[in-house]
mmCIF file of C-alpha atoms in Angstrom:
data_model
loop_
_atom_site.group_PDB
_atom_site.id
_atom_site.type_symbol
_atom_site.label_atom_id
_atom_site.label_comp_id
_atom_site.label_asym_id
_atom_site.label_seq_id
_atom_site.Cartn_x
_atom_site.Cartn_y
_atom_site.Cartn_z
ATOM 1 C CA MET A 1 0.053 -0.042 -0.019
ATOM 2 C CA LYS A 2 1.139 3.528 -0.706
ATOM 3 C CA ARG A 3 2.215 5.479 2.478
ATOM 4 C CA VAL A 4 2.334 9.094 3.470
ATOM 5 C CA LEU A 5 3.489 10.901 6.385
ATOM 6 C CA ILE A 6 1.589 14.218 7.559
ATOM 7 C CA LEU A 7 4.130 15.885 9.690
ATOM 8 C CA ALA A 8 3.469 19.134 12.078
ATOM 9 C CA SER A 9 5.181 20.681 14.848
ATOM 10 C CA VAL A 10 2.303 20.063 17.201
ATOM 11 C CA ALA A 11 -0.983 17.742 17.350
ATOM 12 C CA SER A 12 -3.345 20.863 17.569
ATOM 13 C CA MET A 13 -2.132 21.476 13.977
ATOM 14 C CA ILE A 14 -3.310 18.228 13.044
ATOM 15 C CA SER A 15 -6.553 18.552 14.597
ATOM 16 C CA GLN A 16 -7.201 22.201 13.240
ATOM 17 C CA PHE A 17 -5.808 21.834 9.735
ATOM 18 C CA ASN A 18 -5.355 18.217 8.440
ATOM 19 C CA MET A 19 -8.051 16.008 9.283
ATOM 20 C CA ASN A 20 -9.428 16.314 5.727
ATOM 21 C CA HIS A 21 -6.280 15.981 4.184
ATOM 22 C CA ILE A 22 -5.914 12.574 6.097
ATOM 23 C CA ARG A 23 -9.405 11.694 4.577
ATOM 24 C CA ILE A 24 -8.800 12.698 1.016
ATOM 25 C CA LEU A 25 -5.308 10.585 1.146
ATOM 26 C CA GLN A 26 -7.147 7.743 2.444
ATOM 27 C CA ASP A 27 -9.720 7.855 -0.055
ATOM 28 C CA LEU A 28 -7.064 7.701 -2.621
ATOM 29 C CA GLY A 29 -5.797 4.771 -1.257
ATOM 30 C CA TYR A 30 -2.910 5.769 1.134
ATOM 31 C CA GLN A 31 -2.058 4.525 4.417
ATOM 32 C CA VAL A 32 -1.592 7.908 6.409
ATOM 33 C CA ASP A 33 0.666 8.211 9.547
ATOM 34 C CA VAL A 34 1.088 11.280 11.504
ATOM 35 C CA GLY A 35 4.284 12.600 13.241
ATOM 36 C CA CYS A 36 3.844 15.726 15.626
ATOM 37 C CA ASN A 37 4.446 16.766 19.543
ATOM 38 C CA PHE A 38 1.597 15.402 21.328
ATOM 39 C CA LEU A 39 2.873 16.281 24.356
ATOM 40 C CA GLN A 40 3.981 19.798 24.281
ATOM 41 C CA GLY A 41 3.127 23.244 22.668
ATOM 42 C CA ASN A 42 -0.208 22.684 21.686
ATOM 43 C CA THR A 43 -3.023 25.235 21.484
ATOM 44 C CA CYS A 44 -5.582 22.828 22.968
ATOM 45 C CA ASN A 45 -5.890 21.134 26.143
ATOM 46 C CA ALA A 46 -5.155 17.495 27.157
ATOM 47 C CA ARG A 47 -8.631 16.178 26.801
ATOM 48 C CA SER A 48 -8.634 17.563 23.048
ATOM 49 C CA ILE A 49 -5.287 15.639 22.414
ATOM 50 C CA ASP A 50 -6.657 12.456 23.740
ATOM 51 C CA ILE A 51 -9.910 12.857 21.512
ATOM 52 C CA LEU A 52 -7.645 13.476 18.559
ATOM 53 C CA LYS A 53 -5.494 10.446 19.127
ATOM 54 C CA ASN A 54 -8.815 8.177 19.410
ATOM 55 C CA ASN A 55 -10.170 9.561 16.245
ATOM 56 C CA LEU A 56 -6.910 8.909 14.399
ATOM 57 C CA ALA A 57 -6.888 5.477 15.685
ATOM 58 C CA GLN A 58 -10.326 4.686 14.630
ATOM 59 C CA ARG A 59 -9.251 5.941 11.218
ATOM 60 C CA LYS A 60 -6.386 3.436 11.391
ATOM 61 C CA VAL A 61 -3.985 6.197 11.413
ATOM 62 C CA ARG A 62 -0.572 5.485 12.859
ATOM 63 C CA CYS A 63 0.646 8.296 15.284
ATOM 64 C CA TYR A 64 4.383 9.022 16.029
ATOM 65 C CA GLN A 65 5.765 11.318 18.743
ATOM 66 C CA ILE A 66 8.312 13.774 17.570
ATOM 67 C CA ASP A 67 10.002 15.984 19.983
ATOM 68 C CA PHE A 68 9.582 19.284 18.027
ATOM 69 C CA SER A 69 9.921 22.656 19.702
ATOM 70 C CA ARG A 70 8.004 25.460 18.452
ATOM 71 C CA ASN A 71 10.827 27.823 19.819
ATOM 72 C CA ILE A 72 13.087 28.120 16.807
ATOM 73 C CA GLY A 73 15.912 28.850 19.448
ATOM 74 C CA ARG A 74 15.600 25.226 21.189
ATOM 75 C CA ILE A 75 18.321 23.747 18.901
ATOM 76 C CA TYR A 76 18.896 20.604 20.968
ATOM 77 C CA ARG A 77 15.214 19.424 20.869
ATOM 78 C CA ASN A 78 14.815 20.526 17.063
ATOM 79 C CA VAL A 79 18.222 18.407 16.363
ATOM 80 C CA THR A 80 16.651 15.486 18.244
ATOM 81 C CA ALA A 81 13.303 15.822 16.431
ATOM 82 C CA TYR A 82 15.211 15.732 12.948
ATOM 83 C CA PHE A 83 16.841 12.348 13.803
ATOM 84 C CA GLN A 84 13.530 11.121 14.811
ATOM 85 C CA VAL A 85 12.023 12.210 11.488
ATOM 86 C CA LYS A 86 14.884 10.656 9.477
ATOM 87 C CA ARG A 87 14.727 7.499 11.212
ATOM 88 C CA LEU A 88 10.970 7.369 10.496
ATOM 89 C CA LEU A 89 11.296 8.029 7.043
ATOM 90 C CA GLN A 90 14.064 5.266 6.701
ATOM 91 C CA SER A 91 11.825 2.777 8.499
ATOM 92 C CA ARG A 92 8.769 3.313 6.729
ATOM 93 C CA ARG A 93 9.669 4.354 3.226
ATOM 94 C CA TYR A 94 6.908 6.818 2.504
ATOM 95 C CA ASP A 95 5.856 7.714 -0.986
ATOM 96 C CA PHE A 96 6.011 11.251 0.026
ATOM 97 C CA ILE A 97 5.546 13.583 3.314
ATOM 98 C CA HIS A 98 3.317 16.291 3.638
ATOM 99 C CA CYS A 99 4.902 19.086 6.040
ATOM 100 C CA HIS A 100 3.074 21.766 7.943
ATOM 101 C CA SER A 101 4.513 24.629 10.317
ATOM 102 C CA PRO A 102 7.743 26.442 10.058
ATOM 103 C CA ILE A 103 9.803 23.897 12.138
ATOM 104 C CA GLY A 104 7.959 21.157 10.946
ATOM 105 C CA GLY A 105 8.417 22.242 7.357
ATOM 106 C CA PHE A 106 12.273 22.969 7.781
ATOM 107 C CA ILE A 107 12.995 19.591 9.690
ATOM 108 C CA GLY A 108 10.779 17.563 7.196
ATOM 109 C CA ARG A 109 12.272 18.885 4.025
ATOM 110 C CA ILE A 110 15.865 18.284 5.263
ATOM 111 C CA ALA A 111 15.194 14.931 6.490
ATOM 112 C CA GLY A 112 13.233 14.431 3.344
ATOM 113 C CA LYS A 113 16.307 15.116 1.129
ATOM 114 C CA ARG A 114 18.291 13.106 3.257
ATOM 115 C CA THR A 115 16.298 10.053 2.632
ATOM 116 C CA GLY A 116 15.171 10.718 -0.949
ATOM 117 C CA THR A 117 11.848 11.238 0.121
ATOM 118 C CA LYS A 118 9.441 13.544 -1.927
ATOM 119 C CA VAL A 119 7.804 16.439 0.002
ATOM 120 C CA ILE A 120 4.749 18.721 0.012
ATOM 121 C CA TYR A 121 5.082 21.678 2.263
ATOM 122 C CA THR A 122 1.913 24.083 3.154
ATOM 123 C CA ALA A 123 3.015 27.474 4.283
ATOM 124 C CA HIS A 124 0.364 28.531 6.596
ATOM 125 C CA GLY A 125 1.367 32.010 6.303
ATOM 126 C CA PHE A 126 4.923 32.735 5.851
ATOM 127 C CA HIS A 127 6.497 34.398 9.104
ATOM 128 C CA PHE A 128 8.028 37.346 7.049
ATOM 129 C CA TYR A 129 5.363 39.430 5.293
ATOM 130 C CA ARG A 130 4.977 42.886 3.722
ATOM 131 C CA GLY A 131 5.481 45.446 6.693
ATOM 132 C CA GLY A 132 6.544 42.886 8.911
ATOM 133 C CA PRO A 133 9.410 42.982 11.527
ATOM 134 C CA ILE A 134 13.123 42.953 9.701
ATOM 135 C CA LYS A 135 13.951 40.210 12.480
ATOM 136 C CA SER A 136 11.244 37.868 10.903
ATOM 137 C CA TRP A 137 12.772 38.463 7.397
ATOM 138 C CA LEU A 138 16.525 37.780 8.667
ATOM 139 C CA CYS A 139 15.414 34.687 10.292
ATOM 140 C CA TYR A 140 12.739 32.908 8.277
ATOM 141 C CA PHE A 141 13.258 34.154 4.744
ATOM 142 C CA PRO A 142 16.539 32.524 4.347
ATOM 143 C CA ALA A 143 15.437 29.239 5.805
ATOM 144 C CA GLU A 144 12.187 29.313 3.761
ATOM 145 C CA TRP A 145 14.434 30.409 0.587
ATOM 146 C CA PHE A 146 16.922 27.605 1.122
ATOM 147 C CA CYS A 147 14.438 24.674 1.691
ATOM 148 C CA SER A 148 12.491 25.623 -1.234
ATOM 149 C CA TRP A 149 15.199 24.154 -3.275
ATOM 150 C CA ILE A 150 14.438 20.974 -1.876
ATOM 151 C CA THR A 151 10.531 21.267 -1.969
ATOM 152 C CA ASP A 152 8.357 19.143 -4.533
ATOM 153 C CA VAL A 153 5.278 20.940 -4.058
ATOM 154 C CA LEU A 154 5.047 24.298 -2.014
ATOM 155 C CA ILE A 155 1.144 25.247 -1.139
ATOM 156 C CA THR A 156 0.447 28.853 0.076
ATOM 157 C CA ILE A 157 -2.779 29.691 1.473
ATOM 158 C CA ASN A 158 -3.035 33.495 0.756
ATOM 159 C CA GLN A 159 -2.347 35.596 -2.415
ATOM 160 C CA GLU A 160 0.511 37.615 -0.980
ATOM 161 C CA ASP A 161 2.463 34.569 -0.068
ATOM 162 C CA PHE A 162 1.674 33.030 -3.302
ATOM 163 C CA LYS A 163 2.848 35.771 -5.388
ATOM 164 C CA LEU A 164 6.097 35.976 -3.269
ATOM 165 C CA ALA A 165 6.456 32.373 -3.479
ATOM 166 C CA LYS A 166 6.416 32.310 -7.213
ATOM 167 C CA ARG A 167 8.783 35.443 -7.390
ATOM 168 C CA CYS A 168 11.306 34.560 -4.621
ATOM 169 C CA MET A 169 11.136 30.545 -3.994
ATOM 170 C CA HIS A 170 12.253 27.558 -6.133
ATOM 171 C CA ALA A 171 10.060 24.730 -5.407
ATOM 172 C CA LYS A 172 9.415 22.555 -8.359
ATOM 173 C CA SER A 173 5.662 23.414 -8.164
ATOM 174 C CA THR A 174 3.878 26.473 -6.447
ATOM 175 C CA GLU A 175 0.315 26.035 -5.439
ATOM 176 C CA TYR A 176 -2.311 28.238 -4.129
ATOM 177 C CA VAL A 177 -5.089 26.814 -1.905
ATOM 178 C CA PRO A 178 -7.414 29.133 0.013
ATOM 179 C CA GLY A 179 -7.132 27.623 3.514
ATOM 180 C CA ILE A 180 -8.414 24.407 4.741
ATOM 181 C CA GLY A 181 -11.874 25.097 3.455
ATOM 182 C CA ILE A 182 -14.841 25.695 5.639
ATOM 183 C CA ASP A 183 -18.040 23.401 5.970
ATOM 184 C CA LEU A 184 -20.838 25.760 4.909
ATOM 185 C CA GLU A 185 -23.348 23.454 6.445
ATOM 186 C CA VAL A 186 -21.751 23.312 9.972
ATOM 187 C CA TYR A 187 -21.045 27.033 9.986
ATOM 188 C CA ARG A 188 -24.149 28.803 9.244
ATOM 189 C CA LYS A 189 -26.431 31.290 11.101
ATOM 190 C CA LYS A 190 -29.338 29.931 12.788
ATOM 191 C CA ASP A 191 -32.368 31.565 13.677
ATOM 192 C CA LYS A 192 -33.116 33.997 16.298
ATOM 193 C CA VAL A 193 -34.642 31.689 18.778
ATOM 194 C CA ILE A 194 -31.389 29.304 18.709
ATOM 195 C CA GLN A 195 -29.252 32.296 19.091
ATOM 196 C CA ASN A 196 -30.933 33.492 22.017
ATOM 197 C CA SER A 197 -31.209 30.047 23.677
ATOM 198 C CA ILE A 198 -27.196 29.955 23.136
ATOM 199 C CA LYS A 199 -26.720 33.484 24.646
ATOM 200 C CA ARG A 200 -29.012 32.290 27.841
ATOM 201 C CA GLN A 201 -26.656 29.128 28.356
ATOM 202 C CA LEU A 202 -23.763 31.708 28.389
ATOM 203 C CA GLY A 203 -25.537 33.868 30.910
ATOM 204 C CA ILE A 204 -26.038 36.627 28.397
ATOM 205 C CA VAL A 205 -28.923 39.054 28.405
ATOM 206 C CA ASP A 206 -30.804 38.512 25.347
ATOM 207 C CA ASP A 207 -30.492 42.381 23.858
ATOM 208 C CA SER A 208 -26.799 42.553 24.406
ATOM 209 C CA VAL A 209 -24.600 42.814 21.257
ATOM 210 C CA VAL A 210 -22.148 40.004 21.532
ATOM 211 C CA LEU A 211 -18.728 40.622 20.047
ATOM 212 C CA LEU A 212 -16.472 37.431 19.440
ATOM 213 C CA SER A 213 -12.707 36.590 19.297
ATOM 214 C CA ILE A 214 -10.738 33.575 18.646
ATOM 215 C CA GLY A 215 -7.262 32.905 19.046
ATOM 216 C CA GLU A 216 -4.131 31.979 21.319
ATOM 217 C CA LEU A 217 -3.871 34.591 24.108
ATOM 218 C CA ASN A 218 -0.477 35.793 23.110
ATOM 219 C CA ARG A 219 0.934 39.276 21.399
ATOM 220 C CA ASN A 220 0.417 38.238 17.957
ATOM 221 C CA LYS A 221 -3.273 37.792 18.471
ATOM 222 C CA ASN A 222 -3.241 41.540 19.672
ATOM 223 C CA HIS A 223 -6.223 41.114 22.222
ATOM 224 C CA LYS A 224 -4.883 44.215 24.297
ATOM 225 C CA THR A 225 -5.903 46.418 21.285
ATOM 226 C CA ALA A 226 -9.184 45.301 21.354
ATOM 227 C CA LEU A 227 -9.566 46.119 25.108
ATOM 228 C CA LEU A 228 -8.123 49.718 24.437
ATOM 229 C CA ALA A 229 -10.796 50.245 21.888
ATOM 230 C CA LEU A 230 -13.692 48.542 24.023
ATOM 231 C CA GLU A 231 -12.640 50.896 26.950
ATOM 232 C CA LYS A 232 -13.648 53.947 24.998
ATOM 233 C CA ILE A 233 -17.209 52.573 24.335
ATOM 234 C CA LYS A 234 -17.768 50.797 27.579
ATOM 235 C CA GLU A 235 -21.187 52.433 27.963
ATOM 236 C CA LYS A 236 -22.548 50.705 24.943
ATOM 237 C CA ASN A 237 -24.682 47.355 25.462
ATOM 238 C CA PHE A 238 -22.201 44.649 24.636
ATOM 239 C CA ILE A 239 -20.496 41.635 25.755
ATOM 240 C CA TYR A 240 -16.976 40.749 24.482
ATOM 241 C CA LEU A 241 -16.175 36.910 24.357
ATOM 242 C CA ILE A 242 -12.639 35.871 23.770
ATOM 243 C CA CYS A 243 -12.060 32.087 23.077
ATOM 244 C CA GLY A 244 -8.440 30.517 23.451
ATOM 245 C CA LYS A 245 -5.614 29.905 25.853
ATOM 246 C CA GLY A 246 -2.106 31.228 26.210
ATOM 247 C CA GLU A 247 0.483 33.047 28.163
ATOM 248 C CA GLN A 248 -1.131 36.479 28.336
ATOM 249 C CA ARG A 249 -4.419 35.165 30.163
ATOM 250 C CA GLN A 250 -3.090 36.448 33.357
ATOM 251 C CA THR A 251 -2.149 39.844 31.525
ATOM 252 C CA LEU A 252 -5.270 40.394 30.056
ATOM 253 C CA LYS A 253 -7.318 39.780 33.171
ATOM 254 C CA LYS A 254 -5.599 42.215 34.837
ATOM 255 C CA MET A 255 -6.017 44.446 32.068
ATOM 256 C CA ILE A 256 -9.855 43.760 32.014
ATOM 257 C CA VAL A 257 -10.106 45.010 35.572
ATOM 258 C CA LYS A 258 -7.867 48.197 35.324
ATOM 259 C CA LYS A 259 -9.830 49.309 32.060
ATOM 260 C CA GLY A 260 -13.178 48.772 33.963
ATOM 261 C CA LEU A 261 -14.197 46.159 31.687
ATOM 262 C CA SER A 262 -15.084 43.191 34.194
ATOM 263 C CA GLN A 263 -18.732 43.190 33.180
ATOM 264 C CA LYS A 264 -18.194 43.371 29.528
ATOM 265 C CA VAL A 265 -15.429 41.113 28.610
ATOM 266 C CA ARG A 266 -15.198 37.224 29.334
ATOM 267 C CA LEU A 267 -12.409 34.807 28.808
ATOM 268 C CA LEU A 268 -13.770 31.475 28.077
ATOM 269 C CA GLY A 269 -10.570 29.307 27.376
ATOM 270 C CA TYR A 270 -10.224 26.771 24.811
ATOM 271 C CA ARG A 271 -13.628 25.655 23.763
ATOM 272 C CA GLU A 272 -14.846 22.578 21.754
ATOM 273 C CA ASP A 273 -18.094 23.976 20.910
ATOM 274 C CA MET A 274 -17.156 27.017 18.605
ATOM 275 C CA SER A 275 -20.077 26.107 16.358
ATOM 276 C CA ASP A 276 -22.437 27.087 18.880
ATOM 277 C CA ILE A 277 -20.477 29.991 20.172
ATOM 278 C CA PHE A 278 -20.781 31.641 16.732
ATOM 279 C CA GLN A 279 -24.403 31.306 17.067
ATOM 280 C CA ALA A 280 -24.461 33.573 20.006
ATOM 281 C CA ALA A 281 -22.274 36.268 18.190
ATOM 282 C CA ASP A 282 -23.401 39.315 16.446
ATOM 283 C CA ILE A 283 -20.086 40.853 15.522
ATOM 284 C CA PHE A 284 -16.528 38.940 14.965
ATOM 285 C CA LEU A 285 -13.834 40.884 16.167
ATOM 286 C CA PHE A 286 -10.207 39.992 14.843
ATOM 287 C CA PRO A 287 -7.074 42.181 15.656
ATOM 288 C CA SER A 288 -4.387 39.803 14.998
ATOM 289 C CA LYS A 289 -0.949 41.336 13.730
ATOM 290 C CA ARG A 290 -0.231 38.134 11.448
ATOM 291 C CA GLU A 291 -2.014 35.436 9.847
ATOM 292 C CA GLY A 292 -2.001 33.262 7.043
ATOM 293 C CA LEU A 293 -5.582 32.897 6.076
ATOM 294 C CA SER A 294 -7.663 32.295 9.276
ATOM 295 C CA ALA A 295 -9.989 29.587 9.687
ATOM 296 C CA ALA A 296 -11.569 31.282 12.541
ATOM 297 C CA LEU A 297 -12.183 34.302 10.503
ATOM 298 C CA MET A 298 -13.607 32.052 7.760
ATOM 299 C CA GLU A 299 -16.025 30.350 10.116
ATOM 300 C CA ALA A 300 -17.484 33.578 11.338
ATOM 301 C CA MET A 301 -18.114 34.780 7.803
ATOM 302 C CA ALA A 302 -19.905 31.489 7.063
ATOM 303 C CA CYS A 303 -22.135 32.126 10.234
ATOM 304 C CA GLY A 304 -22.941 35.445 8.631
ATOM 305 C CA LEU A 305 -21.072 37.821 10.906
ATOM 306 C CA PRO A 306 -19.833 41.104 10.140
ATOM 307 C CA VAL A 307 -16.157 41.392 10.727
ATOM 308 C CA VAL A 308 -13.945 44.041 12.365
ATOM 309 C CA CYS A 309 -10.061 43.183 11.748
ATOM 310 C CA SER A 310 -6.754 44.175 11.055
ATOM 311 C CA GLU A 311 -5.549 44.926 7.529
ATOM 312 C CA ILE A 312 -3.245 42.240 6.935
ATOM 313 C CA ARG A 313 -2.328 39.561 4.430
ATOM 314 C CA GLY A 314 -4.851 37.055 4.415
ATOM 315 C CA ASN A 315 -7.550 38.927 5.766
ATOM 316 C CA VAL A 316 -7.691 41.244 2.952
ATOM 317 C CA ASP A 317 -8.413 38.202 0.714
ATOM 318 C CA LEU A 318 -11.517 37.725 2.569
ATOM 319 C CA ILE A 319 -12.728 41.195 3.801
ATOM 320 C CA THR A 320 -13.352 44.312 1.527
ATOM 321 C CA HIS A 321 -13.687 47.360 3.530
ATOM 322 C CA GLY A 322 -17.110 48.711 3.943
ATOM 323 C CA LYS A 323 -18.703 45.368 2.318
ATOM 324 C CA GLU A 324 -18.157 42.255 4.634
ATOM 325 C CA GLY A 325 -16.733 44.458 7.401
ATOM 326 C CA PHE A 326 -14.266 46.862 8.216
ATOM 327 C CA LEU A 327 -10.401 46.744 7.967
ATOM 328 C CA VAL A 328 -8.406 48.529 10.374
ATOM 329 C CA SER A 329 -4.690 49.634 9.461
ATOM 330 C CA PRO A 330 -1.958 49.595 12.195
ATOM 331 C CA ALA A 331 -1.839 53.201 12.926
ATOM 332 C CA ASP A 332 -3.718 54.575 15.894
ATOM 333 C CA ALA A 333 -5.515 50.997 15.397
ATOM 334 C CA HIS A 334 -7.445 50.816 18.804
ATOM 335 C CA VAL A 335 -9.354 54.236 17.797
ATOM 336 C CA LYS A 336 -10.235 52.942 14.453
ATOM 337 C CA TYR A 337 -11.435 49.663 16.069
ATOM 338 C CA MET A 338 -13.508 51.694 18.321
ATOM 339 C CA LYS A 339 -15.013 53.671 15.472
ATOM 340 C CA ALA A 340 -15.824 50.572 13.609
ATOM 341 C CA LEU A 341 -17.451 48.581 16.452
ATOM 342 C CA ARG A 342 -19.359 51.709 17.659
ATOM 343 C CA CYS A 343 -21.077 51.584 13.917
ATOM 344 C CA LEU A 344 -21.833 48.033 13.943
ATOM 345 C CA ILE A 345 -23.236 47.900 17.771
ATOM 346 C CA ASP A 346 -25.576 50.927 16.921
ATOM 347 C CA SER A 347 -27.022 49.504 13.669
ATOM 348 C CA VAL A 348 -28.763 46.064 13.491
ATOM 349 C CA LYS A 349 -29.361 46.986 9.638
ATOM 350 C CA LEU A 350 -25.727 47.353 9.177
ATOM 351 C CA ARG A 351 -24.717 43.874 10.860
ATOM 352 C CA GLU A 352 -27.076 41.911 8.868
ATOM 353 C CA SER A 353 -25.857 43.481 5.460
ATOM 354 C CA MET A 354 -22.252 43.164 6.204
ATOM 355 C CA GLY A 355 -22.993 39.614 7.563
ATOM 356 C CA GLN A 356 -24.749 38.492 4.448
ATOM 357 C CA ASN A 357 -22.053 39.828 2.063
ATOM 358 C CA ALA A 358 -19.683 37.609 4.227
ATOM 359 C CA ARG A 359 -21.781 34.683 4.127
ATOM 360 C CA ARG A 360 -21.738 34.971 0.146
ATOM 361 C CA LYS A 361 -18.078 35.786 -0.016
ATOM 362 C CA ILE A 362 -17.158 32.670 1.943
ATOM 363 C CA ILE A 363 -18.691 30.345 -0.764
ATOM 364 C CA ASN A 364 -15.461 30.621 -2.686
ATOM 365 C CA PHE A 365 -13.641 29.129 0.341
ATOM 366 C CA SER A 366 -15.715 26.226 0.917
ATOM 367 C CA LEU A 367 -14.730 22.746 2.113
ATOM 368 C CA GLN A 368 -15.697 21.331 -1.301
ATOM 369 C CA HIS A 369 -13.622 23.925 -3.396
ATOM 370 C CA VAL A 370 -10.546 23.362 -1.337
ATOM 371 C CA GLU A 371 -10.948 19.387 -1.330
ATOM 372 C CA GLU A 372 -10.898 19.717 -4.967
ATOM 373 C CA LYS A 373 -7.862 21.419 -5.198
ATOM 374 C CA MET A 374 -6.172 19.255 -2.572
ATOM 375 C CA LYS A 375 -7.019 16.241 -4.653
ATOM 376 C CA ARG A 376 -5.896 17.582 -7.788
ATOM 377 C CA ILE A 377 -2.317 18.211 -6.107
ATOM 378 C CA TYR A 378 -2.043 14.944 -4.415
ATOM 379 C CA LEU A 379 -3.113 13.271 -7.853
ATOM 380 C CA GLY A 380 -0.899 15.532 -9.947
ATOM 381 C CA THR A 381 2.310 14.838 -7.991
ATOM 382 C CA GLY A 382 3.132 11.564 -9.489
ATOM 383 C CA PHE A 383 4.659 10.256 -6.379
#
């Protein structure tokens, strides 16, 4: 039987981005194995990792612990991971590997070169980007450029990365696939009765406007800017839900108290019921500094939510300013977020209009559309 290894730095990346890839490959007749760090660095909780392992076992997917570190400076750990991957490739003799994440992609491609294994690499948003920190360009661009020479297929998920890869990288083939695809049946707006029922389950008064953000509690997701904006309009009737875990949780809790937002903002932690949480929301707030093509943003659009988000790579593929929502540039960002949020909080009609536009736009990013592209790539590799 043909074999393929899906490689990522952490197990949460398998859960969030690769379950459909596994199904497609199995449908094409491949035995699929997974290699990642199940023990450390994950953005979900231990229970979710156990559920993932059971799910993979039911699908007859073999799992291998690879001791990746998401920290590029943890050289010893990642050298250890390289030898683990290399031994796995030598013993299992895969037809090809499909790598994800900068660390997984770097180590996987070098190990693939050393063992003569073909490699597909998906860049979920290069860590260097237009207007990004010079440090990121100096650190990540040379590594991606070097590894592109030993990449058989490079997949990018937004237009900025695709154009850069075509211009500067040297993979044998470069493809554009718009993210992981959104299941439009799972993520869709329910009626008002269901929305109010879910609000009550969350302890929210029916007439409160619910703002929602999803993402790790870290500097990149930029929740602090959202809180600064909301401080200016805290007299408005809203509740702000933040779903995710991370190292900034305590910092954000202190900031919420300091800004007088304790009755307005709720940190919900990691959630496994996001399709329900979306139904309670009225506005999606996404102030992230760097994204590839956000699945959370696409899910929000599929649920018919108007969006207020940062004007960055990936987001601009999805949102046209004033149509599906508002794009906010970095300069004086919290003031611009405040003005955009005030407009949407005050106008039900504007929320409904932008939400309908968002739902229409996301059809081009549907699961079916993405699966057709991935199947074509897998079939066309000739591996």
